[in-house]
Amino acid sequence: MTEVKIIGENLPNMPWQNKPESAVGPVWRHSDNPVINRNPAKGIARIFNSAVAAYEDRFVGVFRAETINGRPHLHMGWSDDALNWKIEEERIEFVNEKGQPFQPNYAYDPRLVKVEGTYYIIWCTDFYGAAIGVAKTDDFRTFVRLDNPFLPFNRNGVLFPRKINDNFVMLSRPSDSGHTPFGDVFLSESPDFVYWGKHRHVMTKGGQGWWQSVKIGGGPAPIETTEGWLMFYHGVTGTCNGFVYSMGAVILDLEEPSKVKYRSSTYVLTPEEWYEERGFVNNVVFPCSTLFDAESGRIAIYYGAADTYVGVAYTTVQEIVDYVIETNEVVADDAEIGII
Amino acid sequence: MTEVKIIGENLPNMPWQNKPESAVGPVWRHSDNPVINRNPAKGIARIFNSAVAAYEDRFVGVFRAETINGRPHLHMGWSDDALNWKIEEERIEFVNEKGQPFQPNYAYDPRLVKVEGTYYIIWCTDFYGAAIGVAKTDDFRTFVRLDNPFLPFNRNGVLFPRKINDNFVMLSRPSDSGHTPFGDVFLSESPDFVYWGKHRHVMTKGGQGWWQSVKIGGGPAPIETTEGWLMFYHGVTGTCNGFVYSMGAVILDLEEPSKVKYRSSTYVLTPEEWYEERGFVNNVVFPCSTLFDAESGRIAIYYGAADTYVGVAYTTVQEIVDYVIETNEVVADDAEIGII
């Protein structure tokens, strides 16, 4: 095996547990999962599908908070160890670029990505149907919501953590107005975060296995490695009783990230534990965020479990990249740039 | 009534027939419809949903040609009077900006719009699902296909005939991967025809009437008038035997075209004649293009009929604008800018 390194910052105080002997597969769960339980703050029934980041000397999170009226909004949270979280009772207040209130009707499945010192929040918003919403903050006190980057219907907007060829790059999963029984991952570029184009197809649902046969969607922001952009994503299969969401992993070309280099033919984590199998939506593992330490190669994956809890799982860049290459199956023309 | 004028070029040699006494409503049909019949050229079964324009001393068209294998492609056509058309047997050959072949897998429902001396073709293309394709030409010999402006799934891309506030402006109708049982019209802007943003909701399906209850979509390029942008569009209702497509008319604000000023609460043309009621898809009137003469205010509307024929209908800017204002019903929040 070639040695694989993360290209990025060090974060020695991130959560970590060594791989237990009982582990099956390249990703193992935190022993005290879930790290966020039901009713985590006043008026909030469940938190899941959420994103965290290192900020100054502690950790910050943007959380999908299902309020007790059943509607999702985004709430901030803070933690010293990225495991025990204090969730704010008030939702994030967004303003437009003039400083006027610019609140989404609902907001779910946030990602949180730092690019050139600014933190971007990307979520699923209401734009006469499900669409990608975006906002930015430098201090986690003022949140400036920007124009929606794409037309509806779309979900799972995932920003790359640096510009590529001078452009911002965002993945998304065009969808329909409902629970969407299809879906591939596309990529778009922007010179200014206002106008977006050069859309490319990145990867398709399907393949020999059935675990990602219905649809797929981007997960945490891709991690830059010496082998390419490592991205965890969700793959969905259908059953007589609904969808099952598992986690997969893919490696995209560093300079042309619409090209897939390697993609795991199997899931790397699938619902098995009680907090993944049982909840508001049974059988969901939905990764939205990672913390990682370039020096040690350690990666902590934050994932929503059963639309009810937040779980943490671990791997190392060497272990997961080796696994993806070993189990590689690049589907259809995903190795191409994907123009038409 | 206020006098209404078209702001645009004169075209005294455009097709025209005066309104017959028997006419019902503000739009009347050409007496020799359809102007393009079945099997109009070798290998082409049907032509419909197509766009024409004045070019030099004659007329040019980009036609949706359903080939005899059942797949649609775009073919050029020429005419001296814009009624008798000579359709080219070979499909349009698109190249990319490097001059290499860049042919769509299929292409349908083209619009043809001149902006600042360049002709743009906008059509429904295959981008891992239905999406908007675009190309430009200055001479109708070389056709340069550009990057798709939007992610799938989308149809009915309609370009405005001039920039507004220095940006190109395009309408589209986000859809799903099938026959789409929903759909509103949105607007997007671009400074360079590469990157698009500032997406806005323009108008919604629905209203008191049922003729546009399922979905709506932009039609010909909007016509600039002293009352605002006049646009013909299609509205769709559902029946036990499928969709019925009628033609409506709307007036958008000149400087903020995501705002609806007036919108006809009734259709202005609906399938009644044999060539509209019967064909490959029964009961379709689908406008894609107009010719107009600013001096006289005459407008000729080119529309697809029953996915089989091309029909022409007439009105004047005064008659149609008066009608839209008289029957005005602005649905929901369509009078607003439509950000969220």
PDB file of N, CA and C in Angstrom, chain A residues 102-105 125-128 145 147-154 167 172 174-177 182 184 186-192 194-201 333-334 336-340, chain B residues 102-105 125-128 145 147-154 167 172 174-177 182 184 186-192 194-201 333-334 336-340:
ATOM      1  N   PHE A 102     -33.509  37.596   7.235  1.00  0.00           N
ATOM      2  CA  PHE A 102     -33.641  36.796   6.006  1.00  0.00           C
ATOM      3  C   PHE A 102     -33.685  35.333   6.438  1.00  0.00           C
ATOM      4  N   GLN A 103     -34.780  35.004   7.105  1.00  0.00           N
ATOM      5  CA  GLN A 103     -34.928  33.718   7.760  1.00  0.00           C
ATOM      6  C   GLN A 103     -35.517  32.674   6.808  1.00  0.00           C
ATOM      7  N   PRO A 104     -34.974  31.486   6.763  1.00  0.00           N
ATOM      8  CA  PRO A 104     -35.610  30.442   5.952  1.00  0.00           C
ATOM      9  C   PRO A 104     -36.924  29.968   6.581  1.00  0.00           C
ATOM     10  N   ASN A 105     -37.827  29.484   5.720  1.00  0.00           N
ATOM     11  CA  ASN A 105     -39.088  28.918   6.220  1.00  0.00           C
ATOM     12  C   ASN A 105     -38.847  27.623   6.986  1.00  0.00           C
ATOM     13  N   THR A 125     -33.208  24.283   1.960  1.00  0.00           N
ATOM     14  CA  THR A 125     -34.092  25.396   2.292  1.00  0.00           C
ATOM     15  C   THR A 125     -35.360  25.335   1.455  1.00  0.00           C
ATOM     16  N   ASP A 126     -36.289  26.226   1.761  1.00  0.00           N
ATOM     17  CA  ASP A 126     -37.546  26.313   1.005  1.00  0.00           C
ATOM     18  C   ASP A 126     -37.444  27.420  -0.023  1.00  0.00           C
ATOM     19  N   PHE A 127     -37.429  27.058  -1.311  1.00  0.00           N
ATOM     20  CA  PHE A 127     -37.400  28.038  -2.397  1.00  0.00           C
ATOM     21  C   PHE A 127     -38.502  27.612  -3.371  1.00  0.00           C
ATOM     22  N   TYR A 128     -39.749  27.722  -2.910  1.00  0.00           N
ATOM     23  CA  TYR A 128     -40.891  27.195  -3.651  1.00  0.00           C
ATOM     24  C   TYR A 128     -40.638  25.709  -3.938  1.00  0.00           C
ATOM     25  N   ARG A 145     -27.032  35.457   5.126  1.00  0.00           N
ATOM     26  CA  ARG A 145     -27.580  34.514   4.150  1.00  0.00           C
ATOM     27  C   ARG A 145     -27.476  35.114   2.754  1.00  0.00           C
ATOM     28  N   ASP A 147     -27.903  34.639  -1.711  1.00  0.00           N
ATOM     29  CA  ASP A 147     -28.868  34.097  -2.662  1.00  0.00           C
ATOM     30  C   ASP A 147     -28.684  32.590  -2.807  1.00  0.00           C
ATOM     31  N   ASN A 148     -29.784  31.900  -3.001  1.00  0.00           N
ATOM     32  CA  ASN A 148     -29.708  30.464  -3.262  1.00  0.00           C
ATOM     33  C   ASN A 148     -28.872  30.214  -4.525  1.00  0.00           C
ATOM     34  N   PRO A 149     -27.908  29.322  -4.469  1.00  0.00           N
ATOM     35  CA  PRO A 149     -27.012  29.154  -5.622  1.00  0.00           C
ATOM     36  C   PRO A 149     -27.656  28.470  -6.826  1.00  0.00           C
ATOM     37  N   PHE A 150     -28.666  27.636  -6.574  1.00  0.00           N
ATOM     38  CA  PHE A 150     -29.257  26.863  -7.666  1.00  0.00           C
ATOM     39  C   PHE A 150     -30.775  26.964  -7.638  1.00  0.00           C
ATOM     40  N   LEU A 151     -31.368  26.668  -8.771  1.00  0.00           N
ATOM     41  CA  LEU A 151     -32.815  26.533  -8.851  1.00  0.00           C
ATOM     42  C   LEU A 151     -33.251  25.300  -8.066  1.00  0.00           C
ATOM     43  N   PRO A 152     -34.500  25.278  -7.594  1.00  0.00           N
ATOM     44  CA  PRO A 152     -35.007  24.013  -7.061  1.00  0.00           C
ATOM     45  C   PRO A 152     -35.125  23.010  -8.206  1.00  0.00           C
ATOM     46  N   PHE A 153     -35.227  21.744  -7.940  1.00  0.00           N
ATOM     47  CA  PHE A 153     -35.299  21.108  -6.631  1.00  0.00           C
ATOM     48  C   PHE A 153     -33.937  20.486  -6.395  1.00  0.00           C
ATOM     49  N   ASN A 154     -33.419  20.637  -5.199  1.00  0.00           N
ATOM     50  CA  ASN A 154     -32.064  20.201  -4.961  1.00  0.00           C
ATOM     51  C   ASN A 154     -31.866  20.003  -3.460  1.00  0.00           C
ATOM     52  N   ASN A 167     -11.974  28.800  -8.436  1.00  0.00           N
ATOM     53  CA  ASN A 167     -13.430  28.818  -8.252  1.00  0.00           C
ATOM     54  C   ASN A 167     -13.848  28.045  -7.001  1.00  0.00           C
ATOM     55  N   SER A 172     -23.963  18.877  -5.370  1.00  0.00           N
ATOM     56  CA  SER A 172     -25.359  18.865  -4.965  1.00  0.00           C
ATOM     57  C   SER A 172     -26.047  17.665  -5.587  1.00  0.00           C
ATOM     58  N   PRO A 174     -29.472  17.082  -7.436  1.00  0.00           N
ATOM     59  CA  PRO A 174     -30.775  17.468  -7.985  1.00  0.00           C
ATOM     60  C   PRO A 174     -31.828  16.417  -7.664  1.00  0.00           C
ATOM     61  N   SER A 175     -33.013  16.902  -7.288  1.00  0.00           N
ATOM     62  CA  SER A 175     -34.038  15.981  -6.806  1.00  0.00           C
ATOM     63  C   SER A 175     -35.394  16.409  -7.325  1.00  0.00           C
ATOM     64  N   ASP A 176     -36.448  15.904  -6.712  1.00  0.00           N
ATOM     65  CA  ASP A 176     -37.780  16.356  -7.088  1.00  0.00           C
ATOM     66  C   ASP A 176     -38.425  17.012  -5.875  1.00  0.00           C
ATOM     67  N   SER A 177     -39.726  17.225  -5.956  1.00  0.00           N
ATOM     68  CA  SER A 177     -40.403  17.980  -4.908  1.00  0.00           C
ATOM     69  C   SER A 177     -40.833  17.107  -3.729  1.00  0.00           C
ATOM     70  N   PHE A 182     -34.820   8.911  -6.851  1.00  0.00           N
ATOM     71  CA  PHE A 182     -33.686   8.860  -7.774  1.00  0.00           C
ATOM     72  C   PHE A 182     -32.690   9.918  -7.315  1.00  0.00           C
ATOM     73  N   ASP A 184     -28.416  11.546  -8.439  1.00  0.00           N
ATOM     74  CA  ASP A 184     -26.971  11.457  -8.636  1.00  0.00           C
ATOM     75  C   ASP A 184     -26.311  12.717  -8.064  1.00  0.00           C
ATOM     76  N   PHE A 186     -23.897  15.927  -8.601  1.00  0.00           N
ATOM     77  CA  PHE A 186     -23.355  16.846  -9.601  1.00  0.00           C
ATOM     78  C   PHE A 186     -22.418  17.839  -8.926  1.00  0.00           C
ATOM     79  N   LEU A 187     -21.641  18.544  -9.745  1.00  0.00           N
ATOM     80  CA  LEU A 187     -20.680  19.542  -9.264  1.00  0.00           C
ATOM     81  C   LEU A 187     -20.895  20.852 -10.023  1.00  0.00           C
ATOM     82  N   SER A 188     -20.744  21.961  -9.326  1.00  0.00           N
ATOM     83  CA  SER A 188     -20.887  23.283  -9.948  1.00  0.00           C
ATOM     84  C   SER A 188     -19.769  24.177  -9.441  1.00  0.00           C
ATOM     85  N   GLU A 189     -19.424  25.182 -10.236  1.00  0.00           N
ATOM     86  CA  GLU A 189     -18.338  26.102  -9.885  1.00  0.00           C
ATOM     87  C   GLU A 189     -18.843  27.533  -9.834  1.00  0.00           C
ATOM     88  N   SER A 190     -18.163  28.346  -9.050  1.00  0.00           N
ATOM     89  CA  SER A 190     -18.508  29.764  -8.986  1.00  0.00           C
ATOM     90  C   SER A 190     -17.257  30.594  -8.712  1.00  0.00           C
ATOM     91  N   PRO A 191     -17.090  31.689  -9.466  1.00  0.00           N
ATOM     92  CA  PRO A 191     -15.956  32.571  -9.172  1.00  0.00           C
ATOM     93  C   PRO A 191     -16.216  33.482  -7.974  1.00  0.00           C
ATOM     94  N   ASP A 192     -17.487  33.657  -7.592  1.00  0.00           N
ATOM     95  CA  ASP A 192     -17.840  34.710  -6.633  1.00  0.00           C
ATOM     96  C   ASP A 192     -18.895  34.305  -5.603  1.00  0.00           C
ATOM     97  N   VAL A 194     -21.877  33.916  -6.171  1.00  0.00           N
ATOM     98  CA  VAL A 194     -23.154  34.512  -6.589  1.00  0.00           C
ATOM     99  C   VAL A 194     -23.684  33.777  -7.819  1.00  0.00           C
ATOM    100  N   TYR A 195     -22.839  33.664  -8.826  1.00  0.00           N
ATOM    101  CA  TYR A 195     -23.226  33.020 -10.081  1.00  0.00           C
ATOM    102  C   TYR A 195     -22.514  31.672 -10.172  1.00  0.00           C
ATOM    103  N   TRP A 196     -23.253  30.647 -10.546  1.00  0.00           N
ATOM    104  CA  TRP A 196     -22.729  29.279 -10.587  1.00  0.00           C
ATOM    105  C   TRP A 196     -22.901  28.683 -11.977  1.00  0.00           C
ATOM    106  N   GLY A 197     -21.931  27.855 -12.395  1.00  0.00           N
ATOM    107  CA  GLY A 197     -22.022  27.223 -13.708  1.00  0.00           C
ATOM    108  C   GLY A 197     -21.021  26.100 -13.840  1.00  0.00           C
ATOM    109  N   LYS A 198     -20.683  25.775 -15.106  1.00  0.00           N
ATOM    110  CA  LYS A 198     -19.788  24.649 -15.410  1.00  0.00           C
ATOM    111  C   LYS A 198     -20.227  23.398 -14.647  1.00  0.00           C
ATOM    112  N   HIS A 199     -21.528  23.150 -14.688  1.00  0.00           N
ATOM    113  CA  HIS A 199     -22.094  22.003 -13.984  1.00  0.00           C
ATOM    114  C   HIS A 199     -21.598  20.698 -14.607  1.00  0.00           C
ATOM    115  N   ARG A 200     -21.251  19.752 -13.764  1.00  0.00           N
ATOM    116  CA  ARG A 200     -20.763  18.455 -14.239  1.00  0.00           C
ATOM    117  C   ARG A 200     -21.415  17.339 -13.438  1.00  0.00           C
ATOM    118  N   HIS A 201     -21.627  16.213 -14.092  1.00  0.00           N
ATOM    119  CA  HIS A 201     -22.078  15.015 -13.404  1.00  0.00           C
ATOM    120  C   HIS A 201     -20.866  14.355 -12.753  1.00  0.00           C
ATOM    121  N   ASP A 333     -19.982   5.954 -16.402  1.00  0.00           N
ATOM    122  CA  ASP A 333     -18.959   6.863 -16.922  1.00  0.00           C
ATOM    123  C   ASP A 333     -18.482   7.842 -15.854  1.00  0.00           C
ATOM    124  N   ASP A 334     -18.560   7.445 -14.585  1.00  0.00           N
ATOM    125  CA  ASP A 334     -18.203   8.376 -13.516  1.00  0.00           C
ATOM    126  C   ASP A 334     -16.732   8.771 -13.536  1.00  0.00           C
ATOM    127  N   GLU A 336     -15.305   9.856 -16.056  1.00  0.00           N
ATOM    128  CA  GLU A 336     -15.221  10.956 -17.029  1.00  0.00           C
ATOM    129  C   GLU A 336     -15.589  12.289 -16.373  1.00  0.00           C
ATOM    130  N   ILE A 337     -15.409  13.366 -17.139  1.00  0.00           N
ATOM    131  CA  ILE A 337     -15.701  14.704 -16.625  1.00  0.00           C
ATOM    132  C   ILE A 337     -17.212  14.911 -16.455  1.00  0.00           C
ATOM    133  N   GLY A 338     -18.015  14.266 -17.283  1.00  0.00           N
ATOM    134  CA  GLY A 338     -19.462  14.313 -17.067  1.00  0.00           C
ATOM    135  C   GLY A 338     -20.132  15.581 -17.546  1.00  0.00           C
ATOM    136  N   ILE A 339     -19.878  15.932 -18.821  1.00  0.00           N
ATOM    137  CA  ILE A 339     -20.524  17.130 -19.379  1.00  0.00           C
ATOM    138  C   ILE A 339     -21.915  16.777 -19.874  1.00  0.00           C
ATOM    139  N   ILE A 340     -22.024  15.740 -20.691  1.00  0.00           N
ATOM    140  CA  ILE A 340     -23.335  15.315 -21.175  1.00  0.00           C
ATOM    141  C   ILE A 340     -23.416  13.813 -20.997  1.00  0.00           C
TER     142      ILE A 340
ATOM    143  N   PHE B 102     -20.007  18.537 -30.520  1.00  0.00           N
ATOM    144  CA  PHE B 102     -20.593  18.591 -29.175  1.00  0.00           C
ATOM    145  C   PHE B 102     -22.105  18.433 -29.348  1.00  0.00           C
ATOM    146  N   GLN B 103     -22.472  17.245 -29.778  1.00  0.00           N
ATOM    147  CA  GLN B 103     -23.841  16.970 -30.180  1.00  0.00           C
ATOM    148  C   GLN B 103     -24.683  16.517 -28.984  1.00  0.00           C
ATOM    149  N   PRO B 104     -25.891  17.034 -28.831  1.00  0.00           N
ATOM    150  CA  PRO B 104     -26.759  16.515 -27.769  1.00  0.00           C
ATOM    151  C   PRO B 104     -27.257  15.108 -28.094  1.00  0.00           C
ATOM    152  N   ASN B 105     -27.556  14.345 -27.043  1.00  0.00           N
ATOM    153  CA  ASN B 105     -28.132  13.009 -27.246  1.00  0.00           C
ATOM    154  C   ASN B 105     -29.541  13.088 -27.815  1.00  0.00           C
ATOM    155  N   THR B 125     -32.306  19.416 -23.258  1.00  0.00           N
ATOM    156  CA  THR B 125     -31.229  18.509 -23.624  1.00  0.00           C
ATOM    157  C   THR B 125     -31.089  17.398 -22.598  1.00  0.00           C
ATOM    158  N   ASP B 126     -30.213  16.440 -22.900  1.00  0.00           N
ATOM    159  CA  ASP B 126     -29.959  15.326 -21.990  1.00  0.00           C
ATOM    160  C   ASP B 126     -28.712  15.604 -21.175  1.00  0.00           C
ATOM    161  N   PHE B 127     -28.872  15.828 -19.869  1.00  0.00           N
ATOM    162  CA  PHE B 127     -27.730  16.049 -18.970  1.00  0.00           C
ATOM    163  C   PHE B 127     -27.939  15.117 -17.782  1.00  0.00           C
ATOM    164  N   TYR B 128     -27.840  13.804 -18.060  1.00  0.00           N
ATOM    165  CA  TYR B 128     -28.198  12.785 -17.076  1.00  0.00           C
ATOM    166  C   TYR B 128     -29.624  13.042 -16.590  1.00  0.00           C
ATOM    167  N   ARG B 145     -22.087  25.230 -29.142  1.00  0.00           N
ATOM    168  CA  ARG B 145     -22.826  24.816 -27.954  1.00  0.00           C
ATOM    169  C   ARG B 145     -22.025  25.166 -26.704  1.00  0.00           C
ATOM    170  N   ASP B 147     -21.777  25.450 -22.217  1.00  0.00           N
ATOM    171  CA  ASP B 147     -22.122  24.639 -21.047  1.00  0.00           C
ATOM    172  C   ASP B 147     -23.589  24.813 -20.682  1.00  0.00           C
ATOM    173  N   ASN B 148     -24.189  23.745 -20.219  1.00  0.00           N
ATOM    174  CA  ASN B 148     -25.567  23.835 -19.738  1.00  0.00           C
ATOM    175  C   ASN B 148     -25.642  24.854 -18.594  1.00  0.00           C
ATOM    176  N   PRO B 149     -26.587  25.793 -18.659  1.00  0.00           N
ATOM    177  CA  PRO B 149     -26.614  26.855 -17.640  1.00  0.00           C
ATOM    178  C   PRO B 149     -27.061  26.393 -16.262  1.00  0.00           C
ATOM    179  N   PHE B 150     -27.871  25.336 -16.206  1.00  0.00           N
ATOM    180  CA  PHE B 150     -28.445  24.911 -14.922  1.00  0.00           C
ATOM    181  C   PHE B 150     -28.272  23.412 -14.730  1.00  0.00           C
ATOM    182  N   LEU B 151     -28.356  23.000 -13.478  1.00  0.00           N
ATOM    183  CA  LEU B 151     -28.421  21.588 -13.164  1.00  0.00           C
ATOM    184  C   LEU B 151     -29.733  21.008 -13.664  1.00  0.00           C
ATOM    185  N   PRO B 152     -29.769  19.691 -13.923  1.00  0.00           N
ATOM    186  CA  PRO B 152     -31.078  19.076 -14.145  1.00  0.00           C
ATOM    187  C   PRO B 152     -31.883  19.132 -12.843  1.00  0.00           C
ATOM    188  N   PHE B 153     -33.162  18.974 -12.876  1.00  0.00           N
ATOM    189  CA  PHE B 153     -33.979  18.675 -14.033  1.00  0.00           C
ATOM    190  C   PHE B 153     -34.700  19.957 -14.388  1.00  0.00           C
ATOM    191  N   ASN B 154     -34.771  20.279 -15.651  1.00  0.00           N
ATOM    192  CA  ASN B 154     -35.302  21.570 -16.031  1.00  0.00           C
ATOM    193  C   ASN B 154     -35.752  21.512 -17.490  1.00  0.00           C
ATOM    194  N   ASN B 167     -27.204  42.133 -17.202  1.00  0.00           N
ATOM    195  CA  ASN B 167     -27.161  40.670 -17.155  1.00  0.00           C
ATOM    196  C   ASN B 167     -28.099  40.036 -18.183  1.00  0.00           C
ATOM    197  N   SER B 172     -36.911  29.612 -16.686  1.00  0.00           N
ATOM    198  CA  SER B 172     -36.930  28.164 -16.858  1.00  0.00           C
ATOM    199  C   SER B 172     -37.986  27.561 -15.945  1.00  0.00           C
ATOM    200  N   PRO B 174     -38.106  24.468 -13.523  1.00  0.00           N
ATOM    201  CA  PRO B 174     -37.580  23.278 -12.844  1.00  0.00           C
ATOM    202  C   PRO B 174     -38.613  22.161 -12.824  1.00  0.00           C
ATOM    203  N   SER B 175     -38.143  20.950 -13.079  1.00  0.00           N
ATOM    204  CA  SER B 175     -39.074  19.836 -13.243  1.00  0.00           C
ATOM    205  C   SER B 175     -38.513  18.590 -12.593  1.00  0.00           C
ATOM    206  N   ASP B 176     -39.048  17.446 -12.940  1.00  0.00           N
ATOM    207  CA  ASP B 176     -38.484  16.200 -12.439  1.00  0.00           C
ATOM    208  C   ASP B 176     -37.996  15.382 -13.623  1.00  0.00           C
ATOM    209  N   SER B 177     -37.722  14.105 -13.370  1.00  0.00           N
ATOM    210  CA  SER B 177     -37.113  13.289 -14.409  1.00  0.00           C
ATOM    211  C   SER B 177     -38.132  12.652 -15.344  1.00  0.00           C
ATOM    212  N   PHE B 182     -46.000  18.919 -11.908  1.00  0.00           N
ATOM    213  CA  PHE B 182     -45.952  20.185 -11.166  1.00  0.00           C
ATOM    214  C   PHE B 182     -45.036  21.116 -11.944  1.00  0.00           C
ATOM    215  N   ASP B 184     -43.458  25.561 -11.788  1.00  0.00           N
ATOM    216  CA  ASP B 184     -43.576  27.013 -11.814  1.00  0.00           C
ATOM    217  C   ASP B 184     -42.457  27.590 -12.676  1.00  0.00           C
ATOM    218  N   PHE B 186     -39.333  30.132 -13.070  1.00  0.00           N
ATOM    219  CA  PHE B 186     -38.293  30.851 -12.331  1.00  0.00           C
ATOM    220  C   PHE B 186     -37.460  31.683 -13.294  1.00  0.00           C
ATOM    221  N   LEU B 187     -36.678  32.589 -12.733  1.00  0.00           N
ATOM    222  CA  LEU B 187     -35.816  33.489 -13.516  1.00  0.00           C
ATOM    223  C   LEU B 187     -34.396  33.421 -12.962  1.00  0.00           C
ATOM    224  N   SER B 188     -33.407  33.485 -13.855  1.00  0.00           N
ATOM    225  CA  SER B 188     -32.004  33.465 -13.446  1.00  0.00           C
ATOM    226  C   SER B 188     -31.246  34.505 -14.256  1.00  0.00           C
ATOM    227  N   GLU B 189     -30.146  35.000 -13.692  1.00  0.00           N
ATOM    228  CA  GLU B 189     -29.352  36.032 -14.355  1.00  0.00           C
ATOM    229  C   GLU B 189     -27.924  35.549 -14.559  1.00  0.00           C
ATOM    230  N   SER B 190     -27.279  36.119 -15.566  1.00  0.00           N
ATOM    231  CA  SER B 190     -25.872  35.801 -15.816  1.00  0.00           C
ATOM    232  C   SER B 190     -25.152  37.003 -16.398  1.00  0.00           C
ATOM    233  N   PRO B 191     -23.976  37.323 -15.880  1.00  0.00           N
ATOM    234  CA  PRO B 191     -23.203  38.405 -16.488  1.00  0.00           C
ATOM    235  C   PRO B 191     -22.480  37.969 -17.762  1.00  0.00           C
ATOM    236  N   ASP B 192     -22.305  36.649 -17.957  1.00  0.00           N
ATOM    237  CA  ASP B 192     -21.405  36.167 -19.012  1.00  0.00           C
ATOM    238  C   ASP B 192     -21.915  34.948 -19.774  1.00  0.00           C
ATOM    239  N   VAL B 194     -22.070  32.101 -18.699  1.00  0.00           N
ATOM    240  CA  VAL B 194     -21.360  30.918 -18.190  1.00  0.00           C
ATOM    241  C   VAL B 194     -21.864  30.578 -16.791  1.00  0.00           C
ATOM    242  N   TYR B 195     -21.855  31.578 -15.919  1.00  0.00           N
ATOM    243  CA  TYR B 195     -22.272  31.389 -14.531  1.00  0.00           C
ATOM    244  C   TYR B 195     -23.620  32.074 -14.325  1.00  0.00           C
ATOM    245  N   TRP B 196     -24.545  31.380 -13.675  1.00  0.00           N
ATOM    246  CA  TRP B 196     -25.915  31.880 -13.498  1.00  0.00           C
ATOM    247  C   TRP B 196     -26.264  31.930 -12.016  1.00  0.00           C
ATOM    248  N   GLY B 197     -27.066  32.922 -11.644  1.00  0.00           N
ATOM    249  CA  GLY B 197     -27.471  33.046 -10.246  1.00  0.00           C
ATOM    250  C   GLY B 197     -28.606  34.029 -10.085  1.00  0.00           C
ATOM    251  N   LYS B 198     -28.741  34.565  -8.851  1.00  0.00           N
ATOM    252  CA  LYS B 198     -29.850  35.467  -8.510  1.00  0.00           C
ATOM    253  C   LYS B 198     -31.188  34.883  -8.971  1.00  0.00           C
ATOM    254  N   HIS B 199     -31.359  33.606  -8.699  1.00  0.00           N
ATOM    255  CA  HIS B 199     -32.575  32.911  -9.103  1.00  0.00           C
ATOM    256  C   HIS B 199     -33.780  33.476  -8.359  1.00  0.00           C
ATOM    257  N   ARG B 200     -34.866  33.670  -9.070  1.00  0.00           N
ATOM    258  CA  ARG B 200     -36.093  34.189  -8.481  1.00  0.00           C
ATOM    259  C   ARG B 200     -37.291  33.388  -8.961  1.00  0.00           C
ATOM    260  N   HIS B 201     -38.283  33.277  -8.110  1.00  0.00           N
ATOM    261  CA  HIS B 201     -39.559  32.691  -8.522  1.00  0.00           C
ATOM    262  C   HIS B 201     -40.367  33.758  -9.241  1.00  0.00           C
ATOM    263  N   ASP B 333     -48.131  35.041  -4.457  1.00  0.00           N
ATOM    264  CA  ASP B 333     -47.200  36.153  -4.259  1.00  0.00           C
ATOM    265  C   ASP B 333     -46.416  36.462  -5.529  1.00  0.00           C
ATOM    266  N   ASP B 334     -47.011  36.191  -6.693  1.00  0.00           N
ATOM    267  CA  ASP B 334     -46.269  36.388  -7.940  1.00  0.00           C
ATOM    268  C   ASP B 334     -45.944  37.849  -8.210  1.00  0.00           C
ATOM    269  N   GLU B 336     -44.520  39.678  -6.157  1.00  0.00           N
ATOM    270  CA  GLU B 336     -43.294  39.944  -5.400  1.00  0.00           C
ATOM    271  C   GLU B 336     -42.070  39.499  -6.189  1.00  0.00           C
ATOM    272  N   ILE B 337     -40.900  39.830  -5.654  1.00  0.00           N
ATOM    273  CA  ILE B 337     -39.652  39.485  -6.336  1.00  0.00           C
ATOM    274  C   ILE B 337     -39.401  37.976  -6.298  1.00  0.00           C
ATOM    275  N   GLY B 338     -39.881  37.293  -5.278  1.00  0.00           N
ATOM    276  CA  GLY B 338     -39.791  35.831  -5.279  1.00  0.00           C
ATOM    277  C   GLY B 338     -38.436  35.275  -4.894  1.00  0.00           C
ATOM    278  N   ILE B 339     -37.897  35.753  -3.758  1.00  0.00           N
ATOM    279  CA  ILE B 339     -36.606  35.235  -3.294  1.00  0.00           C
ATOM    280  C   ILE B 339     -36.805  33.932  -2.532  1.00  0.00           C
ATOM    281  N   ILE B 340     -37.709  33.944  -1.558  1.00  0.00           N
ATOM    282  CA  ILE B 340     -38.012  32.724  -0.826  1.00  0.00           C
ATOM    283  C   ILE B 340     -39.515  32.554  -0.743  1.00  0.00           C
TER     284      ILE B 340
END
